[in-house]
XYZ file of C-alpha atoms in Angstrom:
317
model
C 109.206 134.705 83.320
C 112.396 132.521 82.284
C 112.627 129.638 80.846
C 113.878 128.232 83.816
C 110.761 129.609 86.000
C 108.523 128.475 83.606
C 109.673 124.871 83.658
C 109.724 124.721 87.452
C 106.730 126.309 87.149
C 105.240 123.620 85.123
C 106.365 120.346 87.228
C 105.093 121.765 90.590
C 101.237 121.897 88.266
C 102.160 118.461 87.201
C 102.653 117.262 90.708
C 99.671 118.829 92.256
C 97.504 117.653 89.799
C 99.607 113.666 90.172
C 98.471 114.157 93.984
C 94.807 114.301 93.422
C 94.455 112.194 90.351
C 96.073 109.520 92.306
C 94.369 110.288 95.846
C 90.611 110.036 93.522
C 91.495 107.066 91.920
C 91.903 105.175 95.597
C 89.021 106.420 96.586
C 87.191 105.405 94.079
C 88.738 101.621 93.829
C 88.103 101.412 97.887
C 85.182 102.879 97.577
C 82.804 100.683 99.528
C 85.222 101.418 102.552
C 82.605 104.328 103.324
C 80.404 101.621 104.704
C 77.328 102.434 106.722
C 76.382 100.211 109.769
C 73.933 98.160 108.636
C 72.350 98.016 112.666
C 74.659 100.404 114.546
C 74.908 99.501 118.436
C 72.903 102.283 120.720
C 75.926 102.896 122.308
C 77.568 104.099 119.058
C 74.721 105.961 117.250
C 74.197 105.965 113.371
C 75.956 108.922 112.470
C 79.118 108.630 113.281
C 80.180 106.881 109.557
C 77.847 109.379 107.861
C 80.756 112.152 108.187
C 83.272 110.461 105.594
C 80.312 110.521 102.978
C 79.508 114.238 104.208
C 83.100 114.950 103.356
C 83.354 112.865 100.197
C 80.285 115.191 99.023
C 82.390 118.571 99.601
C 85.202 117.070 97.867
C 83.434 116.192 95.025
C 81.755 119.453 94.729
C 85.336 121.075 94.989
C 86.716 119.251 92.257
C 83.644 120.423 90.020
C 83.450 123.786 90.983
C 87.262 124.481 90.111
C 86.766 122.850 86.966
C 90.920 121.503 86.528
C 90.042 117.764 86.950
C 90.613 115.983 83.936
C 87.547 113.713 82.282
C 88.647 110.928 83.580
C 88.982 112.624 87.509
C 85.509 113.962 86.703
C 83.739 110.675 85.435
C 85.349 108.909 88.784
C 84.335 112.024 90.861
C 80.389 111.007 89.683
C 80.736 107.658 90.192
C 81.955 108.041 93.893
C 79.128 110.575 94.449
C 76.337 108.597 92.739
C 77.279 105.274 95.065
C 77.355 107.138 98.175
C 74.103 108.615 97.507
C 72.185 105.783 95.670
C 74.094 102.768 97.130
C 75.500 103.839 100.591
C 72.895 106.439 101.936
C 70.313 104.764 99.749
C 68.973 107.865 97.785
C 68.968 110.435 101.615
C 66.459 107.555 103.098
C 69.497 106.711 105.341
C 69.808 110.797 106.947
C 66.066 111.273 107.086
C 66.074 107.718 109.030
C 69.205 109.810 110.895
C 67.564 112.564 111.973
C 64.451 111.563 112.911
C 66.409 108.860 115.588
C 68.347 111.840 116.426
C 66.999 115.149 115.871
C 69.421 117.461 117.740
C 71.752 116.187 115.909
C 73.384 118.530 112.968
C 74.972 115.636 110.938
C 72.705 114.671 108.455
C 72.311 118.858 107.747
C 76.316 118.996 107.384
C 76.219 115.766 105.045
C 73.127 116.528 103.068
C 73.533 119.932 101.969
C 77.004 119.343 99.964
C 74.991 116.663 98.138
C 71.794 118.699 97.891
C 73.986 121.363 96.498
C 75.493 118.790 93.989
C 71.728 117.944 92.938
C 70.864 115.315 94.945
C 67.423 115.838 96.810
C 65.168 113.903 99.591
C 62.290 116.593 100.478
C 61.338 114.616 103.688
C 64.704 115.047 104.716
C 64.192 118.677 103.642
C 61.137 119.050 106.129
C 62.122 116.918 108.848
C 65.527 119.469 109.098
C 62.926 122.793 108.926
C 61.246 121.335 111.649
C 63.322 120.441 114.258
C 65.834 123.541 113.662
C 62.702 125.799 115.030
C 63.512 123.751 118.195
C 65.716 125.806 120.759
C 67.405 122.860 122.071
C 68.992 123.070 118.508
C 70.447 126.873 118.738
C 71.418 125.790 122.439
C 73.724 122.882 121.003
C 77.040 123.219 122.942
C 80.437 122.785 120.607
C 83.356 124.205 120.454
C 83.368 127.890 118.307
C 84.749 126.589 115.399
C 82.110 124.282 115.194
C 79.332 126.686 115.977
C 81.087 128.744 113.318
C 80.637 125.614 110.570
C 76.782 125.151 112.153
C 75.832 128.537 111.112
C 77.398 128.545 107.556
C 75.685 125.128 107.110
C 72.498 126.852 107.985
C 72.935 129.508 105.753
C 73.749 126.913 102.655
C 70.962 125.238 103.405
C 68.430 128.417 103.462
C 67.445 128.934 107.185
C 68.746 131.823 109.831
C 71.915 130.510 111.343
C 71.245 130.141 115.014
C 74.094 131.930 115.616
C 75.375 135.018 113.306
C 78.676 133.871 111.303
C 80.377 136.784 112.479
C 79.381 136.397 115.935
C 80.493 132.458 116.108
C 83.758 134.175 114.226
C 84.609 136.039 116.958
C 85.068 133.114 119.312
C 87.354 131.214 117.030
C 90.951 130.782 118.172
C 92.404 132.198 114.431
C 90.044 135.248 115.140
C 92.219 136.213 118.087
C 94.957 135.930 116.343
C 97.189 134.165 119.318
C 100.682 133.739 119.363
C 101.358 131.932 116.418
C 104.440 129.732 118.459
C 101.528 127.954 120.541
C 99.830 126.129 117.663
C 100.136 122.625 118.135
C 97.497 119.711 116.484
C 93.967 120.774 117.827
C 94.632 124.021 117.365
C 95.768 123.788 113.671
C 92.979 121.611 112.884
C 90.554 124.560 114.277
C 92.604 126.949 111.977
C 91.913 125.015 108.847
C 88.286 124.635 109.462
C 88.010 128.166 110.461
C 89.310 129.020 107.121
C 87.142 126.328 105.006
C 83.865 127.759 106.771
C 84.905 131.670 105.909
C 85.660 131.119 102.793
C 82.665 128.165 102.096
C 85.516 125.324 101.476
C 87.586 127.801 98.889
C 84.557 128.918 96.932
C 84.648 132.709 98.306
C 88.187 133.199 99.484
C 86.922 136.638 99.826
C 85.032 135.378 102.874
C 88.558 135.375 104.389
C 88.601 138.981 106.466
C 91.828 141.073 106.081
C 93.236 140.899 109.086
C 93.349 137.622 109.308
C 94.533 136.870 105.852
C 97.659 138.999 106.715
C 98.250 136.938 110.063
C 97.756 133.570 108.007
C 100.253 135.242 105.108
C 102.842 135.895 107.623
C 102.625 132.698 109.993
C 101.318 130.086 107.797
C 104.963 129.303 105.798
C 106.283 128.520 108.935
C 103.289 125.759 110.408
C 103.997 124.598 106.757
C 107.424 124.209 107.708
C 106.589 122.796 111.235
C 104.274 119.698 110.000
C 106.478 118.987 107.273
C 109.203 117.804 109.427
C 106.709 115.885 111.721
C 105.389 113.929 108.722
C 101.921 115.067 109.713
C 100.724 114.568 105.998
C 96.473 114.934 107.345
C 97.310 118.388 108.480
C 99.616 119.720 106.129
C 96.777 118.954 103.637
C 94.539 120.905 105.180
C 96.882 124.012 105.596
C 98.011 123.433 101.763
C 94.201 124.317 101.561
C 94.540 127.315 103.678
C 97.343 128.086 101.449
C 95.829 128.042 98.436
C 92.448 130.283 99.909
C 95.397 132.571 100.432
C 95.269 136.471 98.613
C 98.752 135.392 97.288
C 99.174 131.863 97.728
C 102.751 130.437 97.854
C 101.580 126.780 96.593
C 105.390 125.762 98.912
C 107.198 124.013 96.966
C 108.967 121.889 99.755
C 105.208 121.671 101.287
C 104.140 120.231 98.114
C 107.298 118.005 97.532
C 107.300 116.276 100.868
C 103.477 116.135 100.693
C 103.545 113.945 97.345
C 106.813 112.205 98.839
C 104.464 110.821 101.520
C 101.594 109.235 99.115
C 101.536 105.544 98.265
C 102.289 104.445 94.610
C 98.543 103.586 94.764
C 97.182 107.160 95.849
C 96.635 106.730 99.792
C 97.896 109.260 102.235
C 98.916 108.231 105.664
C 97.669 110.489 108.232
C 101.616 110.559 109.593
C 104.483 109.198 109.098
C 103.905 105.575 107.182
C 101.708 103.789 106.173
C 99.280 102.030 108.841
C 98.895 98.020 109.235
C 95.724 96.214 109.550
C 93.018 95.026 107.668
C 91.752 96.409 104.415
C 88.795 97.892 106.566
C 91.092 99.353 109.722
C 93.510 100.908 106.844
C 90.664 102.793 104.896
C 89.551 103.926 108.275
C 92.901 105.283 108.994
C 93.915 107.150 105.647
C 90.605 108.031 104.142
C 90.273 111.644 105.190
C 93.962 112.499 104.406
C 93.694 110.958 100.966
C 90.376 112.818 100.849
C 92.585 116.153 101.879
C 94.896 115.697 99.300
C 92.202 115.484 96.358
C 91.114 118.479 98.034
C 94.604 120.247 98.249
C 95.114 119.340 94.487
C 91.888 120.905 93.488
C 91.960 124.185 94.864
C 96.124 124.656 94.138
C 95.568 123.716 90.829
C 92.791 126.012 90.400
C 95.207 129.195 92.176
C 98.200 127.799 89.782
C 96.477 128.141 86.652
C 94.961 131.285 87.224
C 98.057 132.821 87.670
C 99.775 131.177 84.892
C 96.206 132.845 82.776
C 97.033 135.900 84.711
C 100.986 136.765 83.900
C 101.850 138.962 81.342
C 103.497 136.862 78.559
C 106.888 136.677 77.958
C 108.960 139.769 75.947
């Protein structure tokens, strides 16, 4: 490796890892923004705000697992866990009181396991999610199949028989019929990322990632990179700098990544496209939360594929 490629090499890490540390530290300082309803209208339900604390969990759990946050990313990464859980979702008291209004209703599995898997417990919870998953109203839940797909690897996490095979739900998935890669527009892509995240258990197993599908993804993915760069669509190229970085060989793109820290504020929000929304504080976190929870996630997981690499080169003659 030359000098040259070394140095390159070196300010792409420093970038990823400026992306996340900056996209953690807003979410932490607007951290009450992942407000529950304190009396949610019928109309609206109660779990329709527990999904940004569900996804705040798998974050979280992603930056520990990988292990390249720095102490300070780490102590911040705690904090923002322990005030969802304790504070926000008031120790699991909120999803058992979730479930048992709705108990069809998968989200308080998909939000509680990430935590539960981070150490976080509420046994009734526990019980009151073993009992109503014997039900075959729940197996006979009708979503789309990358959702089915997520449904059955949430099972599994969580230690009961999916209700629907992975490989089975697979099957149905758009990216497992490998379509013509020119017809992916912004459903479609997000189904692609998601499909990934559940094979592969959110980067954990990139193994999970069959092979046939990791060649189509090798071959098409620079160029949807390419694609949502020049719409400014900053959410999804996130998520497909993820898919990237679950990659075999990942490419961490360099323009990807350039254009991707281009679009972050100076104070570590992401827009979901184009600029920056206006509004209140409250309408703005609503807005950018997820993509500036994307790119804490993209940083994580590059960093991760960067420096294992770097560990992995033969050293210079």
């Amino acid at each position: 490796m030359s000098s040259g490629t070394t140095t390159g090499t070196a300010t792409g890490i420093q970038q990823i890892h400026d992306v996340g540390a900056k996209a953690l530290g807003w979410l932490y300082e607007h951290r009450e923004g992942f407000r529950l309803e304190a009396d949610p209208s019928p109309e609206a339900g109660m779990l329709d705000r527990f999904k940004p604390l569900g996804e705040l969990a798998l974050i979280g759990k992603v930056i520990f697992r990988e292990g390249v946050a720095g102490s300070q990313q780490s102590s911040l990464a705690h904090k923002l866990l322990d005030h969802a859980w304790h504070e926000l979702l008031d120790s699991g008291a909120r999803l058992l009181e979730g479930q048992r209004r709705e108990p069809l209703s998968p989200v308080p599995l998909e939000v509680y396991v990430p935590f539960r898997e981070l150490g976080y417990r509420q046994p009734d919870l526990e019980s009151a999610i073993r009992l109503n998953h014997r039900l075959a109203s729940w197996a006979a839940l009708e979503v789309l199949p990358v959702r089915r797909l997520g449904l059955s690897a949430i099972e599994r996490r969580f230690g009961v028989e999916p209700s629907v095979p992975e490989t089975a739900a697979l099957a149905h998935t758009w990216l497992a019929r490998r379509p013509e890669p020119w017809t992916v527009e912004g459903h479609i892509g997000y189904d692609i990322t998601h499909t990934v995240f559940h094979l592969t258990d959110w980067g954990e197993k990139p193994a999970g990632l069959p092979a046939d599908i990791a060649e189509y993804l090798t071959l098409w993915l620079p160029v949807w990179l390419d694609d949502w760069l020049d719409l400014k669509r900053w959410d999804l190229l996130g998520e497909l700098l993820v898919v990237d970085a679950c990659l075999p060989e990942p490419t961490l793109d360099p323009a990807a990544w350039a254009g991707f820290a281009q679009a972050q504020q100076p104070d570590g929000a992401m827009p979901v496209v184009g600029g920056m929304p206006e509004g209140d504080e409250e309408s703005v976190f609503d807005l950018v939360y997820h993509p500036t929870l994307v790119a804490a996630f993209a940083s994580a997981l590059a960093m991760s594929r960067a420096l294992s690499d770097l560990s992995s080169s033969p050293a210079p003659a």
